[in-house]
């Protein structure tokens, strides 16, 4: 919001806003993916099609970032 106001006040370049918006949009997407993987591997009902894929990615995460 601050960057948008700065562009309107001509204190920042519109190109900076164009680069910042997609990056800011990735944060909710990353949150959604983390929640989806945790939910799909914890539940026994539903999401049966995605369970093998999600579990594979979950194991890769454990291999890269062991707890």
PDB file of N, CA, C and O in Angstrom:
ATOM      1  N   UNK A   1       0.821  -1.180   0.000  1.00  0.00           N
ATOM      2  CA  UNK A   1       0.000   0.000   0.000  1.00  0.00           C
ATOM      3  C   UNK A   1       0.877   1.260   0.000  1.00  0.00           C
ATOM      4  O   UNK A   1       0.574   2.211  -0.710  1.00  0.00           O
ATOM      5  N   UNK A   2       1.935   1.195   0.804  1.00  0.00           N
ATOM      6  CA  UNK A   2       2.841   2.339   0.879  1.00  0.00           C
ATOM      7  C   UNK A   2       3.514   2.567  -0.473  1.00  0.00           C
ATOM      8  O   UNK A   2       3.639   3.711  -0.934  1.00  0.00           O
ATOM      9  N   UNK A   3       3.907   1.488  -1.111  1.00  0.00           N
ATOM     10  CA  UNK A   3       4.545   1.615  -2.421  1.00  0.00           C
ATOM     11  C   UNK A   3       3.565   2.148  -3.461  1.00  0.00           C
ATOM     12  O   UNK A   3       3.928   2.956  -4.314  1.00  0.00           O
ATOM     13  N   UNK A   4       2.324   1.733  -3.392  1.00  0.00           N
ATOM     14  CA  UNK A   4       1.307   2.220  -4.324  1.00  0.00           C
ATOM     15  C   UNK A   4       1.092   3.726  -4.148  1.00  0.00           C
ATOM     16  O   UNK A   4       1.004   4.463  -5.135  1.00  0.00           O
ATOM     17  N   UNK A   5       1.028   4.173  -2.905  1.00  0.00           N
ATOM     18  CA  UNK A   5       0.874   5.606  -2.641  1.00  0.00           C
ATOM     19  C   UNK A   5       2.108   6.366  -3.129  1.00  0.00           C
ATOM     20  O   UNK A   5       2.004   7.462  -3.683  1.00  0.00           O
ATOM     21  N   UNK A   6       3.283   5.769  -2.956  1.00  0.00           N
ATOM     22  CA  UNK A   6       4.509   6.423  -3.423  1.00  0.00           C
ATOM     23  C   UNK A   6       4.526   6.544  -4.940  1.00  0.00           C
ATOM     24  O   UNK A   6       5.003   7.550  -5.483  1.00  0.00           O
ATOM     25  N   UNK A   7       3.994   5.558  -5.638  1.00  0.00           N
ATOM     26  CA  UNK A   7       3.921   5.643  -7.103  1.00  0.00           C
ATOM     27  C   UNK A   7       2.931   6.724  -7.507  1.00  0.00           C
ATOM     28  O   UNK A   7       3.186   7.494  -8.443  1.00  0.00           O
ATOM     29  N   UNK A   8       1.805   6.786  -6.807  1.00  0.00           N
ATOM     30  CA  UNK A   8       0.828   7.832  -7.128  1.00  0.00           C
ATOM     31  C   UNK A   8       1.387   9.229  -6.863  1.00  0.00           C
ATOM     32  O   UNK A   8       1.071  10.177  -7.583  1.00  0.00           O
ATOM     33  N   UNK A   9       2.233   9.353  -5.826  1.00  0.00           N
ATOM     34  CA  UNK A   9       2.843  10.647  -5.511  1.00  0.00           C
ATOM     35  C   UNK A   9       4.098  10.903  -6.345  1.00  0.00           C
ATOM     36  O   UNK A   9       4.778  11.901  -6.143  1.00  0.00           O
ATOM     37  N   UNK A  10       4.401   9.982  -7.245  1.00  0.00           N
ATOM     38  CA  UNK A  10       5.573  10.070  -8.127  1.00  0.00           C
ATOM     39  C   UNK A  10       6.893  10.100  -7.356  1.00  0.00           C
ATOM     40  O   UNK A  10       7.842  10.748  -7.744  1.00  0.00           O
ATOM     41  N   UNK A  11       6.922   9.400  -6.248  1.00  0.00           N
ATOM     42  CA  UNK A  11       8.160   9.279  -5.479  1.00  0.00           C
ATOM     43  C   UNK A  11       8.864   7.939  -5.738  1.00  0.00           C
ATOM     44  O   UNK A  11      10.008   7.758  -5.345  1.00  0.00           O
ATOM     45  N   UNK A  12       8.139   7.007  -6.356  1.00  0.00           N
ATOM     46  CA  UNK A  12       8.710   5.702  -6.688  1.00  0.00           C
ATOM     47  C   UNK A  12       8.341   5.355  -8.132  1.00  0.00           C
ATOM     48  O   UNK A  12       7.350   5.849  -8.669  1.00  0.00           O
ATOM     49  N   UNK A  13       9.110   4.499  -8.711  1.00  0.00           N
ATOM     50  CA  UNK A  13       8.903   4.105 -10.101  1.00  0.00           C
ATOM     51  C   UNK A  13       7.770   3.078 -10.203  1.00  0.00           C
ATOM     52  O   UNK A  13       7.681   2.167  -9.384  1.00  0.00           O
ATOM     53  N   UNK A  14       6.930   3.173 -11.215  1.00  0.00           N
ATOM     54  CA  UNK A  14       5.899   2.149 -11.423  1.00  0.00           C
ATOM     55  C   UNK A  14       6.500   0.770 -11.684  1.00  0.00           C
ATOM     56  O   UNK A  14       5.887  -0.249 -11.378  1.00  0.00           O
ATOM     57  N   UNK A  15       7.700   0.744 -12.221  1.00  0.00           N
ATOM     58  CA  UNK A  15       8.371  -0.534 -12.459  1.00  0.00           C
ATOM     59  C   UNK A  15       8.653  -1.257 -11.142  1.00  0.00           C
ATOM     60  O   UNK A  15       8.537  -2.479 -11.063  1.00  0.00           O
ATOM     61  N   UNK A  16       8.999  -0.502 -10.102  1.00  0.00           N
ATOM     62  CA  UNK A  16       9.224  -1.096  -8.783  1.00  0.00           C
ATOM     63  C   UNK A  16       7.946  -1.735  -8.263  1.00  0.00           C
ATOM     64  O   UNK A  16       7.971  -2.836  -7.712  1.00  0.00           O
ATOM     65  N   UNK A  17       6.820  -1.076  -8.459  1.00  0.00           N
ATOM     66  CA  UNK A  17       5.530  -1.643  -8.052  1.00  0.00           C
ATOM     67  C   UNK A  17       5.221  -2.898  -8.852  1.00  0.00           C
ATOM     68  O   UNK A  17       4.733  -3.890  -8.295  1.00  0.00           O
ATOM     69  N   UNK A  18       5.534  -2.890 -10.142  1.00  0.00           N
ATOM     70  CA  UNK A  18       5.281  -4.058 -10.986  1.00  0.00           C
ATOM     71  C   UNK A  18       6.131  -5.249 -10.566  1.00  0.00           C
ATOM     72  O   UNK A  18       5.706  -6.401 -10.722  1.00  0.00           O
ATOM     73  N   UNK A  19       7.311  -5.016 -10.036  1.00  0.00           N
ATOM     74  CA  UNK A  19       8.144  -6.115  -9.555  1.00  0.00           C
ATOM     75  C   UNK A  19       7.744  -6.569  -8.152  1.00  0.00           C
ATOM     76  O   UNK A  19       7.908  -7.736  -7.801  1.00  0.00           O
ATOM     77  N   UNK A  20       7.232  -5.666  -7.342  1.00  0.00           N
ATOM     78  CA  UNK A  20       6.907  -6.001  -5.954  1.00  0.00           C
ATOM     79  C   UNK A  20       5.598  -6.770  -5.818  1.00  0.00           C
ATOM     80  O   UNK A  20       5.477  -7.639  -4.948  1.00  0.00           O
ATOM     81  N   UNK A  21       4.629  -6.490  -6.658  1.00  0.00           N
ATOM     82  CA  UNK A  21       3.313  -7.118  -6.519  1.00  0.00           C
ATOM     83  C   UNK A  21       3.371  -8.640  -6.699  1.00  0.00           C
ATOM     84  O   UNK A  21       2.823  -9.372  -5.876  1.00  0.00           O
ATOM     85  N   UNK A  22       4.016  -9.180  -7.730  1.00  0.00           N
ATOM     86  CA  UNK A  22       4.078 -10.648  -7.830  1.00  0.00           C
ATOM     87  C   UNK A  22       4.804 -11.299  -6.654  1.00  0.00           C
ATOM     88  O   UNK A  22       4.415 -12.390  -6.212  1.00  0.00           O
ATOM     89  N   UNK A  23       5.818 -10.654  -6.142  1.00  0.00           N
ATOM     90  CA  UNK A  23       6.529 -11.206  -4.992  1.00  0.00           C
ATOM     91  C   UNK A  23       5.604 -11.251  -3.779  1.00  0.00           C
ATOM     92  O   UNK A  23       5.567 -12.245  -3.048  1.00  0.00           O
ATOM     93  N   UNK A  24       4.844 -10.189  -3.577  1.00  0.00           N
ATOM     94  CA  UNK A  24       3.896 -10.170  -2.463  1.00  0.00           C
ATOM     95  C   UNK A  24       2.778 -11.186  -2.653  1.00  0.00           C
ATOM     96  O   UNK A  24       2.250 -11.719  -1.675  1.00  0.00           O
ATOM     97  N   UNK A  25       2.440 -11.497  -3.878  1.00  0.00           N
ATOM     98  CA  UNK A  25       1.406 -12.500  -4.141  1.00  0.00           C
ATOM     99  C   UNK A  25       1.905 -13.917  -3.886  1.00  0.00           C
ATOM    100  O   UNK A  25       1.112 -14.832  -3.672  1.00  0.00           O
ATOM    101  N   UNK A  26       3.214 -14.119  -3.866  1.00  0.00           N
ATOM    102  CA  UNK A  26       3.749 -15.456  -3.612  1.00  0.00           C
ATOM    103  C   UNK A  26       3.638 -15.861  -2.148  1.00  0.00           C
ATOM    104  O   UNK A  26       3.607 -17.052  -1.847  1.00  0.00           O
ATOM    105  N   UNK A  27       3.594 -14.892  -1.236  1.00  0.00           N
ATOM    106  CA  UNK A  27       3.500 -15.235   0.180  1.00  0.00           C
ATOM    107  C   UNK A  27       2.220 -15.994   0.520  1.00  0.00           C
ATOM    108  O   UNK A  27       2.290 -17.038   1.174  1.00  0.00           O
ATOM    109  N   UNK A  28       1.031 -15.543   0.097  1.00  0.00           N
ATOM    110  CA  UNK A  28      -0.168 -16.346   0.384  1.00  0.00           C
ATOM    111  C   UNK A  28      -0.151 -17.703  -0.314  1.00  0.00           C
ATOM    112  O   UNK A  28      -0.639 -18.693   0.230  1.00  0.00           O
ATOM    113  N   UNK A  29       0.430 -17.760  -1.514  1.00  0.00           N
ATOM    114  CA  UNK A  29       0.514 -19.037  -2.214  1.00  0.00           C
ATOM    115  C   UNK A  29       1.398 -20.017  -1.444  1.00  0.00           C
ATOM    116  O   UNK A  29       1.060 -21.201  -1.305  1.00  0.00           O
ATOM    117  N   UNK A  30       2.525 -19.546  -0.945  1.00  0.00           N
ATOM    118  CA  UNK A  30       3.407 -20.410  -0.160  1.00  0.00           C
ATOM    119  C   UNK A  30       2.703 -20.881   1.103  1.00  0.00           C
ATOM    120  O   UNK A  30       2.808 -22.058   1.483  1.00  0.00           O
ATOM    121  N   UNK A  31       1.966 -19.987   1.753  1.00  0.00           N
ATOM    122  CA  UNK A  31       1.220 -20.370   2.956  1.00  0.00           C
ATOM    123  C   UNK A  31       0.181 -21.447   2.620  1.00  0.00           C
ATOM    124  O   UNK A  31       0.032 -22.424   3.338  1.00  0.00           O
ATOM    125  N   UNK A  32      -0.530 -21.278   1.514  1.00  0.00           N
ATOM    126  CA  UNK A  32      -1.544 -22.242   1.101  1.00  0.00           C
ATOM    127  C   UNK A  32      -0.924 -23.606   0.828  1.00  0.00           C
ATOM    128  O   UNK A  32      -1.477 -24.640   1.189  1.00  0.00           O
ATOM    129  N   UNK A  33       0.238 -23.635   0.186  1.00  0.00           N
ATOM    130  CA  UNK A  33       0.900 -24.906  -0.096  1.00  0.00           C
ATOM    131  C   UNK A  33       1.331 -25.614   1.182  1.00  0.00           C
ATOM    132  O   UNK A  33       1.175 -26.831   1.318  1.00  0.00           O
ATOM    133  N   UNK A  34       1.875 -24.871   2.122  1.00  0.00           N
ATOM    134  CA  UNK A  34       2.304 -25.473   3.394  1.00  0.00           C
ATOM    135  C   UNK A  34       1.108 -26.046   4.141  1.00  0.00           C
ATOM    136  O   UNK A  34       1.139 -27.179   4.627  1.00  0.00           O
ATOM    137  N   UNK A  35       0.033 -25.292   4.214  1.00  0.00           N
ATOM    138  CA  UNK A  35      -1.168 -25.770   4.903  1.00  0.00           C
ATOM    139  C   UNK A  35      -1.756 -26.976   4.180  1.00  0.00           C
ATOM    140  O   UNK A  35      -2.174 -27.950   4.811  1.00  0.00           O
ATOM    141  N   UNK A  36      -1.771 -26.949   2.869  1.00  0.00           N
ATOM    142  CA  UNK A  36      -2.315 -28.063   2.099  1.00  0.00           C
ATOM    143  C   UNK A  36      -1.502 -29.331   2.312  1.00  0.00           C
ATOM    144  O   UNK A  36      -2.061 -30.410   2.506  1.00  0.00           O
ATOM    145  N   UNK A  37      -0.180 -29.229   2.290  1.00  0.00           N
ATOM    146  CA  UNK A  37       0.637 -30.416   2.493  1.00  0.00           C
ATOM    147  C   UNK A  37       0.459 -30.976   3.896  1.00  0.00           C
ATOM    148  O   UNK A  37       0.344 -32.181   4.085  1.00  0.00           O
ATOM    149  N   UNK A  38       0.418 -30.123   4.883  1.00  0.00           N
ATOM    150  CA  UNK A  38       0.251 -30.604   6.261  1.00  0.00           C
ATOM    151  C   UNK A  38      -1.119 -31.221   6.458  1.00  0.00           C
ATOM    152  O   UNK A  38      -1.259 -32.243   7.118  1.00  0.00           O
ATOM    153  N   UNK A  39      -2.164 -30.611   5.899  1.00  0.00           N
ATOM    154  CA  UNK A  39      -3.509 -31.136   6.054  1.00  0.00           C
ATOM    155  C   UNK A  39      -3.675 -32.458   5.307  1.00  0.00           C
ATOM    156  O   UNK A  39      -4.282 -33.388   5.815  1.00  0.00           O
ATOM    157  N   UNK A  40      -3.140 -32.530   4.094  1.00  0.00           N
ATOM    158  CA  UNK A  40      -3.317 -33.740   3.283  1.00  0.00           C
ATOM    159  C   UNK A  40      -2.569 -34.926   3.870  1.00  0.00           C
ATOM    160  O   UNK A  40      -3.007 -36.059   3.723  1.00  0.00           O
ATOM    161  N   UNK A  41      -1.470 -34.711   4.541  1.00  0.00           N
ATOM    162  CA  UNK A  41      -0.748 -35.839   5.119  1.00  0.00           C
ATOM    163  C   UNK A  41      -1.267 -36.198   6.502  1.00  0.00           C
ATOM    164  O   UNK A  41      -1.001 -37.288   6.993  1.00  0.00           O
ATOM    165  N   UNK A  42      -2.013 -35.315   7.152  1.00  0.00           N
ATOM    166  CA  UNK A  42      -2.519 -35.589   8.489  1.00  0.00           C
ATOM    167  C   UNK A  42      -3.906 -36.217   8.469  1.00  0.00           C
ATOM    168  O   UNK A  42      -4.290 -36.863   9.436  1.00  0.00           O
ATOM    169  N   UNK A  43      -4.659 -36.056   7.403  1.00  0.00           N
ATOM    170  CA  UNK A  43      -6.045 -36.534   7.363  1.00  0.00           C
ATOM    171  C   UNK A  43      -6.122 -37.907   6.710  1.00  0.00           C
ATOM    172  O   UNK A  43      -5.399 -38.204   5.780  1.00  0.00           O
ATOM    173  N   UNK A  44      -7.040 -38.695   7.214  1.00  0.00           N
ATOM    174  CA  UNK A  44      -7.275 -40.006   6.619  1.00  0.00           C
ATOM    175  C   UNK A  44      -8.468 -39.980   5.681  1.00  0.00           C
ATOM    176  O   UNK A  44      -8.723 -40.931   4.976  1.00  0.00           O
ATOM    177  N   UNK A  45      -9.245 -38.916   5.692  1.00  0.00           N
ATOM    178  CA  UNK A  45     -10.420 -38.830   4.828  1.00  0.00           C
ATOM    179  C   UNK A  45     -10.195 -37.750   3.785  1.00  0.00           C
ATOM    180  O   UNK A  45      -9.696 -36.693   4.092  1.00  0.00           O
ATOM    181  N   UNK A  46     -10.577 -38.025   2.581  1.00  0.00           N
ATOM    182  CA  UNK A  46     -10.475 -37.026   1.529  1.00  0.00           C
ATOM    183  C   UNK A  46      -9.066 -36.872   0.988  1.00  0.00           C
ATOM    184  O   UNK A  46      -8.090 -37.363   1.542  1.00  0.00           O
ATOM    185  N   UNK A  47      -8.957 -36.181  -0.128  1.00  0.00           N
ATOM    186  CA  UNK A  47      -7.688 -35.890  -0.797  1.00  0.00           C
ATOM    187  C   UNK A  47      -6.880 -37.153  -1.099  1.00  0.00           C
ATOM    188  O   UNK A  47      -5.673 -37.144  -1.061  1.00  0.00           O
ATOM    189  N   UNK A  48      -7.584 -38.257  -1.405  1.00  0.00           N
ATOM    190  CA  UNK A  48      -6.868 -39.519  -1.638  1.00  0.00           C
ATOM    191  C   UNK A  48      -6.002 -39.471  -2.888  1.00  0.00           C
ATOM    192  O   UNK A  48      -4.969 -40.122  -2.945  1.00  0.00           O
ATOM    193  N   UNK A  49      -6.428 -38.698  -3.878  1.00  0.00           N
ATOM    194  CA  UNK A  49      -5.650 -38.617  -5.103  1.00  0.00           C
ATOM    195  C   UNK A  49      -4.304 -37.933  -4.863  1.00  0.00           C
ATOM    196  O   UNK A  49      -3.290 -38.317  -5.447  1.00  0.00           O
ATOM    197  N   UNK A  50      -4.263 -36.945  -3.979  1.00  0.00           N
ATOM    198  CA  UNK A  50      -3.058 -36.163  -3.767  1.00  0.00           C
ATOM    199  C   UNK A  50      -2.137 -36.749  -2.710  1.00  0.00           C
ATOM    200  O   UNK A  50      -1.004 -36.305  -2.590  1.00  0.00           O
ATOM    201  N   UNK A  51      -2.590 -37.696  -1.927  1.00  0.00           N
ATOM    202  CA  UNK A  51      -1.758 -38.196  -0.825  1.00  0.00           C
ATOM    203  C   UNK A  51      -0.382 -38.702  -1.264  1.00  0.00           C
ATOM    204  O   UNK A  51       0.618 -38.338  -0.640  1.00  0.00           O
ATOM    205  N   UNK A  52      -0.246 -39.533  -2.295  1.00  0.00           N
ATOM    206  CA  UNK A  52       1.105 -39.980  -2.673  1.00  0.00           C
ATOM    207  C   UNK A  52       2.025 -38.829  -3.098  1.00  0.00           C
ATOM    208  O   UNK A  52       3.199 -38.796  -2.727  1.00  0.00           O
ATOM    209  N   UNK A  53       1.488 -37.886  -3.837  1.00  0.00           N
ATOM    210  CA  UNK A  53       2.306 -36.756  -4.291  1.00  0.00           C
ATOM    211  C   UNK A  53       2.734 -35.902  -3.109  1.00  0.00           C
ATOM    212  O   UNK A  53       3.893 -35.510  -2.980  1.00  0.00           O
ATOM    213  N   UNK A  54       1.784 -35.606  -2.238  1.00  0.00           N
ATOM    214  CA  UNK A  54       2.066 -34.755  -1.085  1.00  0.00           C
ATOM    215  C   UNK A  54       3.046 -35.440  -0.135  1.00  0.00           C
ATOM    216  O   UNK A  54       3.965 -34.807   0.388  1.00  0.00           O
ATOM    217  N   UNK A  55       2.871 -36.736   0.080  1.00  0.00           N
ATOM    218  CA  UNK A  55       3.803 -37.443   0.954  1.00  0.00           C
ATOM    219  C   UNK A  55       5.208 -37.475   0.366  1.00  0.00           C
ATOM    220  O   UNK A  55       6.196 -37.362   1.100  1.00  0.00           O
ATOM    221  N   UNK A  56       5.333 -37.608  -0.937  1.00  0.00           N
ATOM    222  CA  UNK A  56       6.644 -37.585  -1.580  1.00  0.00           C
ATOM    223  C   UNK A  56       7.323 -36.238  -1.370  1.00  0.00           C
ATOM    224  O   UNK A  56       8.503 -36.177  -1.017  1.00  0.00           O
ATOM    225  N   UNK A  57       6.577 -35.163  -1.576  1.00  0.00           N
ATOM    226  CA  UNK A  57       7.135 -33.824  -1.361  1.00  0.00           C
ATOM    227  C   UNK A  57       7.465 -33.624   0.115  1.00  0.00           C
ATOM    228  O   UNK A  57       8.476 -33.012   0.461  1.00  0.00           O
ATOM    229  N   UNK A  58       6.619 -34.141   0.992  1.00  0.00           N
ATOM    230  CA  UNK A  58       6.866 -34.053   2.441  1.00  0.00           C
ATOM    231  C   UNK A  58       8.191 -34.743   2.800  1.00  0.00           C
ATOM    232  O   UNK A  58       8.976 -34.226   3.583  1.00  0.00           O
ATOM    233  N   UNK A  59       8.445 -35.916   2.236  1.00  0.00           N
ATOM    234  CA  UNK A  59       9.697 -36.635   2.518  1.00  0.00           C
ATOM    235  C   UNK A  59      10.908 -35.897   1.950  1.00  0.00           C
ATOM    236  O   UNK A  59      11.990 -35.919   2.541  1.00  0.00           O
ATOM    237  N   UNK A  60      10.750 -35.242   0.812  1.00  0.00           N
ATOM    238  CA  UNK A  60      11.834 -34.427   0.262  1.00  0.00           C
ATOM    239  C   UNK A  60      12.145 -33.271   1.201  1.00  0.00           C
ATOM    240  O   UNK A  60      13.311 -32.948   1.454  1.00  0.00           O
ATOM    241  N   UNK A  61      11.104 -32.652   1.756  1.00  0.00           N
ATOM    242  CA  UNK A  61      11.318 -31.557   2.707  1.00  0.00           C
ATOM    243  C   UNK A  61      12.071 -32.053   3.937  1.00  0.00           C
ATOM    244  O   UNK A  61      12.933 -31.359   4.464  1.00  0.00           O
ATOM    245  N   UNK A  62      11.728 -33.249   4.423  1.00  0.00           N
ATOM    246  CA  UNK A  62      12.442 -33.797   5.575  1.00  0.00           C
ATOM    247  C   UNK A  62      13.910 -34.100   5.251  1.00  0.00           C
ATOM    248  O   UNK A  62      14.770 -33.984   6.093  1.00  0.00           O
ATOM    249  N   UNK A  63      14.166 -34.524   4.002  1.00  0.00           N
ATOM    250  CA  UNK A  63      15.531 -34.815   3.616  1.00  0.00           C
ATOM    251  C   UNK A  63      16.363 -33.525   3.525  1.00  0.00           C
ATOM    252  O   UNK A  63      17.530 -33.498   3.898  1.00  0.00           O
ATOM    253  N   UNK A  64      15.740 -32.443   3.049  1.00  0.00           N
ATOM    254  CA  UNK A  64      16.457 -31.182   2.910  1.00  0.00           C
ATOM    255  C   UNK A  64      16.556 -30.462   4.246  1.00  0.00           C
ATOM    256  O   UNK A  64      17.611 -29.945   4.597  1.00  0.00           O
ATOM    257  N   UNK A  65      15.447 -30.433   4.989  1.00  0.00           N
ATOM    258  CA  UNK A  65      15.402 -29.710   6.278  1.00  0.00           C
ATOM    259  C   UNK A  65      15.020 -30.677   7.405  1.00  0.00           C
ATOM    260  O   UNK A  65      13.878 -30.700   7.848  1.00  0.00           O
ATOM    261  N   UNK A  66      15.946 -31.516   7.855  1.00  0.00           N
ATOM    262  CA  UNK A  66      15.582 -32.454   8.925  1.00  0.00           C
ATOM    263  C   UNK A  66      15.295 -31.713  10.236  1.00  0.00           C
ATOM    264  O   UNK A  66      15.921 -30.720  10.549  1.00  0.00           O
ATOM    265  N   UNK A  67      14.320 -32.230  10.961  1.00  0.00           N
ATOM    266  CA  UNK A  67      13.955 -31.585  12.237  1.00  0.00           C
ATOM    267  C   UNK A  67      14.742 -32.176  13.381  1.00  0.00           C
ATOM    268  O   UNK A  67      14.943 -33.278  13.562  1.00  0.00           O
TER     269      UNK A  67
END
